[in-house]
Amino acid sequence: MARPRGFCEEEALDKALDLFWRHGYEGASIAALTEAMGINRPSLYATFGNKEELFKKALDRYVSIKDAIFDEGLAEPTGRDVVRHLLRKAAEMMTEPGHPVGCLAVQGAISCSDESEPVRQELIRIRQHHEQRIRDRFAEEQDAGRLPPGTNPDDLAMLLATIANGMSIQASTGATRAQLLTVAENAARAWPQVDDVASDAAASNAAE
Amino acid sequence: MARPRGFCEEEALDKALDLFWRHGYEGASIAALTEAMGINRPSLYATFGNKEELFKKALDRYVSIKDAIFDEGLAEPTGRDVVRHLLRKAAEMMTEPGHPVGCLAVQGAISCSDESEPVRQELIRIRQHHEQRIRDRFAEEQDAGRLPPGTNPDDLAMLLATIANGMSIQASTGATRAQLLTVAENAARAWPQVDDVASDAAASNAAE
DNA sequence: TACATTATATACTGATCGGTACATAACTAG
DNA sequence: CTAGTTATGTACCGATCAGTATATAATGTA
């Protein structure tokens, strides 16, 4: 019973996600956001609250995309297949033409000023959520007897997350899709799995 | 024959390096820099030119530190030893108490605004310099016959750089030294080397 | 002691940041 | 057509950004 909104909220969120992804949280200014979203400042604040809330709402869309990829990847039959699937998908997603490069949860979490600390914490939380999913999947691998003796599924999950994070950095600094796919394939081939590891145990005890 | 400088240029540069490392290029404001360095704005500009030149001079000190680590690590007898040495050193350096976490060349290269693009390019150049050193070392491994058939030394160098970059992200988001050392050890153990790889060739052709 | 030179400290510039006050436009219910 | 409500557009707020003008303090030389 009042003036209707002159823009689509979801479309505007997608534009905001693109800009945040491309420039990080602080790098995307309100001026740039409103221009990309095709709306005015007051409309943005009336609809989304403030910059931080807008970011979180855009982030929700990003997480749902990534969760869908994890659903596929974690369903692969063995740990090595999971690694290959997830890293290949990551390589493709991070170099999608017309899309921002790298992973929003990595690029956006690099601290610039302190003011964006809550956003950084949120991104860390997101990444830990995904790492937890990998941990659970690798625990299944261990139960299935496919982990070499002494290999810790949590350690492998962290290694995989580390490689994925590194790929995001590589992508944001010019790595091509072909290069990232090669990284993914080499990581998958070297992945420890019981059918190709001979001796070597207790890598997990190396930390002091 | 004039008023002498009231501060030590090298000490001031070290303070600046610490701040850039901690907050990134844009995140370290001139106000914060001058306070940390214990000098005034005009002194900073008279001595170091401007923010970008100050950053590059601080970066030089960082690169020399890192190059020294590479000198040690690349001297290890085999590729796997090189990987273990470099990743262990990286884990220790990234979690040094009282120091900023992560790698400056990674944390600083994440784009916030476009204005810092030249700085980003400089950091990318630095990282490529180090990746080149790894490439050369792995080429020696291939000549020595320690690389599994079909394994490309350049690909392995990129994989190693990817893991190191990922460790920087992990460090900046709360990973402990013990966790990073475990990542390093697991990566080293799984590293492809001719004495433990049976079949599997041409991982390099996986990219499309 | 007087001068030339360089470093320092204060205070400013214009631009941009996130966020908002306020007047007006567009709509629906009566 | 009017009243009430919500969206929009403009123009602003104080804070902060990198960088600088200017006046003064501290030195070596003469």
XYZ file of C-alpha atoms (C1' of nucleotides) in Angstrom:
476
model
C 0.000 0.000 0.000
C 2.862 2.279 -0.825
C 5.346 3.040 -3.540
C 6.759 -0.238 -4.880
C 10.478 -0.974 -5.020
C 12.027 -0.019 -8.302
C 14.615 -2.817 -8.456
C 14.982 -6.552 -7.926
C 16.546 -7.326 -4.565
C 18.150 -10.570 -5.731
C 19.626 -9.056 -8.861
C 21.068 -6.226 -6.787
C 22.576 -8.735 -4.365
C 24.223 -10.578 -7.231
C 25.789 -7.355 -8.430
C 27.011 -6.640 -4.911
C 28.449 -10.148 -4.607
C 30.337 -9.674 -7.839
C 31.859 -6.415 -6.630
C 32.778 -7.719 -3.175
C 34.295 -10.806 -4.771
C 36.306 -8.680 -7.154
C 37.558 -6.012 -4.744
C 37.148 -7.428 -1.255
C 34.986 -6.009 1.497
C 36.774 -2.716 1.974
C 37.711 -2.329 -1.667
C 34.056 -2.215 -2.700
C 32.915 1.295 -1.778
C 29.284 2.240 -1.246
C 29.552 4.542 -4.237
C 30.763 1.692 -6.463
C 28.191 -0.701 -5.015
C 25.226 1.599 -5.599
C 26.384 2.272 -9.135
C 26.828 -1.435 -9.918
C 23.536 -2.304 -8.269
C 21.749 0.499 -10.092
C 20.253 1.981 -6.945
C 20.785 5.014 -4.703
C 22.447 5.129 -1.345
C 19.262 5.458 0.734
C 17.681 2.540 -1.114
C 20.678 0.409 -0.277
C 20.558 1.280 3.398
C 16.776 0.950 3.600
C 16.840 -2.465 1.937
C 20.016 -4.077 3.274
C 20.792 -2.235 6.515
C 24.401 -1.233 6.078
C 27.531 -2.307 4.253
C 28.328 -5.169 6.599
C 24.833 -6.635 6.435
C 24.826 -6.272 2.678
C 28.071 -8.204 2.555
C 26.725 -10.983 4.728
C 23.630 -11.301 2.569
C 25.770 -11.468 -0.548
C 28.007 -13.985 1.197
C 25.016 -16.235 1.826
C 24.544 -16.591 -1.910
C 28.207 -17.415 -2.327
C 28.147 -20.067 0.375
C 25.151 -21.788 -1.181
C 27.018 -22.024 -4.485
C 30.039 -23.513 -2.783
C 28.024 -25.924 -0.677
C 26.491 -27.341 -3.820
C 29.954 -28.053 -5.201
C 30.922 -29.760 -1.945
C 27.811 -31.938 -2.097
C 29.020 -33.275 -5.428
C 32.684 -33.561 -4.580
C 32.308 -35.285 -1.230
C 30.161 -37.967 -2.870
C 33.136 -39.297 -4.855
C 34.068 -42.887 -3.955
C 37.567 -42.412 -2.523
C 39.553 -39.659 -0.810
C 41.740 -39.131 -3.828
C 38.677 -38.796 -6.046
C 37.242 -36.260 -3.625
C 40.470 -34.251 -3.756
C 40.622 -34.359 -7.538
C 36.967 -33.383 -7.890
C 37.062 -30.515 -5.412
C 40.344 -29.062 -6.634
C 39.283 -29.312 -10.270
C 36.021 -27.550 -9.507
C 37.903 -24.929 -7.527
C 40.269 -24.346 -10.428
C 37.359 -23.927 -12.805
C 35.358 -21.700 -10.497
C 38.338 -19.489 -9.735
C 39.021 -18.878 -13.407
C 35.468 -18.632 -14.690
C 35.447 -16.085 -17.542
C 33.464 -12.984 -16.662
C 33.604 -13.861 -12.992
C 35.905 -12.499 -10.307
C 39.016 -14.599 -9.832
C 39.895 -16.531 -6.708
C 37.748 -17.389 -3.717
C 35.742 -14.690 -1.986
C 36.337 -16.282 1.408
C 40.090 -16.049 0.838
C 40.411 -12.732 -0.966
C 37.983 -10.987 1.322
C 39.557 -12.188 4.555
C 42.860 -10.437 4.112
C 42.812 -7.666 6.630
C 43.159 -4.150 5.423
C 42.011 -1.903 8.238
C 40.829 -3.182 11.594
C 37.329 -1.897 11.091
C 36.426 -4.898 8.952
C 37.387 -7.399 11.620
C 33.855 -8.783 12.058
C 33.676 -9.449 8.341
C 37.022 -11.223 8.463
C 35.785 -13.379 11.322
C 32.694 -14.259 9.332
C 34.771 -15.357 6.354
C 37.001 -17.458 8.592
C 33.897 -19.105 9.975
C 32.724 -19.901 6.441
C 36.028 -21.482 5.497
C 36.068 -23.541 8.680
C 32.590 -24.767 7.897
C 33.819 -26.154 4.597
C 36.983 -27.566 6.137
C 34.829 -29.392 8.656
C 32.915 -31.040 5.838
C 36.182 -32.302 4.412
C 37.303 -33.555 7.809
C 34.142 -35.588 8.175
C 34.567 -37.063 4.719
C 38.184 -38.049 5.346
C 37.198 -39.643 8.639
C 34.992 -41.926 6.554
C 38.013 -42.737 4.420
C 39.889 -43.763 7.511
C 37.020 -45.973 8.631
C 37.045 -47.560 5.179
C 40.715 -48.396 5.647
C 41.917 -46.278 2.754
C 44.186 -44.010 4.837
C 47.806 -45.099 5.262
C 48.582 -46.070 8.875
C 49.379 -43.072 11.068
C 47.729 -40.648 8.679
C 45.368 -38.243 10.393
C 42.202 -37.359 8.459
C 42.106 -33.896 10.073
C 45.651 -33.238 8.877
C 44.724 -34.243 5.356
C 41.694 -31.975 5.468
C 43.891 -29.080 6.460
C 46.342 -29.892 3.691
C 43.549 -29.917 1.150
C 42.168 -26.628 2.454
C 45.657 -25.165 2.313
C 46.071 -26.142 -1.321
C 42.654 -24.737 -2.193
C 43.470 -21.467 -0.442
C 46.773 -21.304 -2.244
C 45.050 -21.821 -5.568
C 42.910 -18.813 -4.833
C 46.025 -16.711 -4.350
C 47.560 -18.084 -7.513
C 44.369 -17.347 -9.436
C 44.184 -13.792 -8.188
C 47.712 -13.179 -9.333
C 47.471 -14.396 -12.868
C 47.499 -18.191 -12.855
C 45.564 -19.647 -15.793
C 42.895 -22.289 -15.605
C 45.232 -24.807 -17.222
C 47.900 -24.140 -14.613
C 45.475 -24.524 -11.730
C 44.090 -27.737 -13.200
C 47.627 -29.076 -13.363
C 48.159 -28.159 -9.727
C 44.921 -29.958 -8.896
C 45.924 -33.079 -10.828
C 49.387 -33.242 -9.297
C 47.981 -32.845 -5.816
C 45.418 -35.570 -6.454
C 48.004 -37.972 -7.876
C 50.285 -37.512 -4.899
C 47.420 -37.827 -2.433
C 48.117 -40.476 0.200
C 45.859 -43.471 -0.189
C 46.339 -46.984 1.044
C 46.646 -48.652 -2.360
C 49.829 -46.848 -3.286
C 51.664 -46.019 -0.088
C 54.262 -48.507 1.100
C 55.750 -47.610 4.470
C 55.979 -44.154 6.100
C 53.796 -43.658 9.150
C 52.942 -41.051 11.723
C 53.362 -37.910 9.663
C 51.006 -36.392 12.155
C 53.569 -36.531 14.929
C 56.035 -34.322 13.088
C 54.751 -31.093 14.615
C 56.419 -30.011 17.817
C 76.589 21.149 7.434
C 72.962 21.155 8.417
C 70.628 19.785 11.024
C 71.188 16.040 11.424
C 68.396 13.461 11.108
C 66.803 12.668 14.412
C 66.045 8.980 13.708
C 67.652 5.862 12.279
C 66.462 5.188 8.743
C 66.874 1.412 9.008
C 65.039 1.163 12.297
C 62.219 3.236 10.875
C 62.072 0.953 7.822
C 61.816 -2.091 10.065
C 58.898 -0.533 11.893
C 57.247 0.247 8.574
C 57.813 -3.316 7.353
C 56.165 -4.656 10.492
C 53.119 -2.478 9.984
C 52.764 -3.231 6.262
C 53.166 -6.919 7.008
C 50.511 -6.763 9.676
C 47.920 -4.648 7.883
C 48.766 -4.787 4.184
C 49.674 -1.865 1.982
C 46.413 0.030 2.178
C 45.663 -0.978 5.725
C 48.775 0.774 6.998
C 47.867 4.457 7.002
C 50.441 7.217 6.930
C 49.247 8.292 10.360
C 49.846 4.805 11.770
C 53.164 4.500 9.979
C 54.543 7.791 11.272
C 53.451 6.911 14.788
C 55.048 3.459 14.656
C 58.199 4.816 13.063
C 58.367 7.631 15.589
C 58.676 10.361 12.988
C 56.485 13.090 11.496
C 54.787 13.134 8.158
C 57.169 15.544 6.421
C 60.156 13.534 7.635
C 58.660 10.417 6.129
C 58.055 12.056 2.774
C 61.448 13.795 2.754
C 63.256 10.555 3.552
C 61.307 7.903 1.682
C 59.492 9.785 -1.092
C 55.911 8.622 -0.675
C 53.925 5.684 0.646
C 54.567 3.466 -2.350
C 58.335 4.024 -2.302
C 58.396 3.457 1.429
C 56.642 0.177 0.902
C 59.090 -0.925 -1.768
C 62.042 -0.082 0.448
C 60.516 -2.038 3.308
C 59.792 -4.858 0.877
C 63.474 -5.036 -0.065
C 64.307 -5.946 3.508
C 61.636 -8.615 3.477
C 62.883 -10.138 0.242
C 66.435 -10.372 1.551
C 65.177 -12.285 4.581
C 63.264 -14.678 2.372
C 66.102 -15.124 -0.087
C 68.368 -16.237 2.725
C 65.867 -18.937 3.661
C 65.730 -20.077 0.054
C 69.513 -20.289 -0.100
C 69.412 -22.792 2.736
C 66.390 -24.744 1.594
C 67.375 -25.174 -2.037
C 70.699 -26.637 -0.942
C 69.001 -29.740 0.461
C 70.022 -32.965 -1.312
C 66.689 -34.049 -2.819
C 63.465 -32.425 -3.969
C 61.535 -33.832 -1.070
C 64.101 -32.491 1.361
C 63.842 -29.091 -0.283
C 60.059 -29.151 0.091
C 60.258 -30.216 3.711
C 62.871 -27.598 4.551
C 61.130 -24.700 2.824
C 57.657 -25.508 4.119
C 58.936 -26.014 7.656
C 60.756 -22.695 7.548
C 57.652 -21.065 6.116
C 55.535 -22.499 8.912
C 57.952 -21.193 11.518
C 58.345 -17.785 9.947
C 54.599 -17.342 9.517
C 53.952 -18.069 13.169
C 56.940 -16.313 14.725
C 55.813 -14.880 18.088
C 55.824 -11.089 18.097
C 55.897 -11.011 14.307
C 53.060 -10.463 11.874
C 51.474 -13.702 10.718
C 51.529 -15.003 7.183
C 53.579 -13.887 4.223
C 53.775 -10.228 3.295
C 53.872 -11.053 -0.397
C 50.598 -12.931 -0.034
C 48.724 -10.811 2.473
C 49.724 -7.568 0.802
C 48.784 -8.629 -2.704
C 45.099 -8.994 -2.056
C 43.507 -6.117 -3.877
C 41.476 -3.678 -1.928
C 41.090 -0.598 -4.074
C 42.549 -0.251 -7.546
C 44.893 2.518 -6.497
C 47.378 0.028 -5.084
C 47.664 -1.930 -8.319
C 51.372 -1.106 -8.836
C 52.111 -2.431 -5.366
C 50.181 -5.592 -6.121
C 52.167 -6.065 -9.307
C 55.388 -5.637 -7.377
C 54.383 -8.306 -4.888
C 53.427 -10.669 -7.684
C 56.855 -10.090 -9.204
C 58.500 -10.957 -5.890
C 56.567 -14.193 -5.579
C 57.389 -15.154 -9.143
C 61.039 -14.536 -8.428
C 60.936 -17.078 -5.637
C 58.867 -19.526 -7.671
C 61.492 -19.318 -10.397
C 64.179 -20.324 -7.937
C 62.132 -23.390 -7.072
C 61.616 -24.216 -10.738
C 65.341 -24.154 -11.346
C 65.971 -26.398 -8.381
C 63.359 -28.945 -9.466
C 64.823 -28.956 -12.970
C 68.021 -30.179 -11.346
C 66.005 -32.912 -9.667
C 64.737 -34.004 -13.035
C 68.269 -34.054 -14.455
C 69.298 -36.177 -11.482
C 66.576 -38.664 -12.378
C 64.630 -38.239 -9.164
C 61.385 -37.052 -10.772
C 58.844 -39.734 -11.706
C 58.445 -40.078 -15.488
C 56.061 -37.525 -16.955
C 56.366 -35.224 -13.960
C 57.010 -31.634 -14.914
C 59.363 -29.700 -12.602
C 57.533 -26.440 -13.336
C 54.272 -28.025 -12.267
C 55.812 -29.207 -9.021
C 57.210 -25.740 -8.391
C 53.754 -24.271 -8.810
C 52.282 -26.882 -6.497
C 54.844 -26.032 -3.845
C 54.215 -22.312 -4.242
C 50.488 -22.974 -4.001
C 50.899 -24.848 -0.731
C 53.133 -22.111 0.684
C 50.629 -19.436 -0.293
C 47.842 -21.444 1.254
C 49.808 -21.775 4.475
C 50.017 -18.010 4.618
C 46.247 -17.784 4.436
C 45.871 -20.462 7.080
C 48.330 -18.658 9.323
C 46.553 -15.339 8.966
C 43.299 -16.962 9.974
C 44.394 -18.648 13.131
C 46.334 -21.791 12.246
C 48.939 -22.672 14.876
C 52.579 -23.408 14.257
C 52.007 -27.070 15.057
C 49.204 -27.285 12.503
C 51.275 -25.654 9.785
C 54.217 -27.914 10.533
C 51.916 -30.880 10.143
C 50.737 -29.562 6.803
C 54.371 -29.174 5.785
C 55.280 -32.684 6.854
C 52.318 -34.270 5.107
C 53.067 -32.391 1.917
C 56.707 -33.451 2.061
C 55.857 -37.103 2.696
C 53.477 -37.221 -0.227
C 55.899 -35.393 -2.502
C 56.512 -37.297 -5.738
C 60.019 -38.670 -5.913
C 61.335 -41.511 -7.995
C 62.120 -43.856 -5.103
C 58.526 -44.264 -4.058
C 56.346 -43.781 -7.119
C 55.361 -46.878 -9.037
C 53.391 -46.099 -12.185
C 51.310 -42.982 -12.939
C 52.659 -40.753 -15.680
C 51.899 -37.500 -17.459
C 50.071 -35.664 -14.726
C 51.085 -32.585 -16.632
C 48.720 -33.380 -19.499
C 45.646 -33.281 -17.303
C 44.905 -29.622 -17.979
C 42.605 -28.914 -20.866
C 78.015 35.494 16.273
C 75.698 35.396 11.636
C 74.410 32.592 7.602
C 73.134 28.702 4.839
C 71.090 24.315 5.048
C 68.348 20.651 6.487
C 65.028 18.492 9.782
C 61.107 19.065 12.430
C 56.239 20.243 13.984
C 51.726 22.123 13.085
C 48.165 22.713 10.287
C 46.271 22.487 6.206
C 44.475 20.633 1.190
C 41.089 18.157 -1.788
C 39.301 13.612 -2.248
C 36.912 9.803 -0.540
C 35.022 6.980 3.047
C 30.380 5.037 5.336
C 26.166 6.780 6.645
C 22.000 10.045 6.863
C 18.464 14.255 6.746
C 15.132 15.851 4.036
C 12.238 16.939 0.437
C 9.775 14.769 -3.281
C 7.780 11.064 -6.139
C 4.850 7.028 -6.577
C 1.867 4.050 -4.981
C -2.699 2.070 -2.280
C -6.566 2.359 0.824
C -10.380 5.078 2.025
C -9.396 13.176 -4.749
C -7.210 12.856 -0.270
C -4.399 10.744 3.335
C -0.961 7.638 4.655
C 3.049 5.080 3.486
C 7.152 3.806 1.332
C 10.847 4.562 -2.231
C 13.812 7.678 -4.433
C 17.150 11.569 -5.440
C 20.043 15.226 -3.793
C 22.829 17.050 -0.885
C 24.954 16.783 3.092
C 27.613 14.927 7.687
C 32.042 14.012 10.298
C 36.005 11.100 9.799
C 39.883 9.654 7.462
C 42.816 9.201 3.523
C 47.629 10.533 1.108
C 50.207 14.366 0.505
C 52.006 19.358 1.306
C 52.774 24.499 2.596
C 54.928 26.964 5.955
C 57.130 28.371 9.849
C 60.567 27.117 13.230
C 64.377 24.482 15.361
C 68.918 22.603 15.066
C 73.092 22.003 13.026
C 77.940 23.063 10.387
C 80.579 26.686 8.304
C 82.453 31.094 8.166
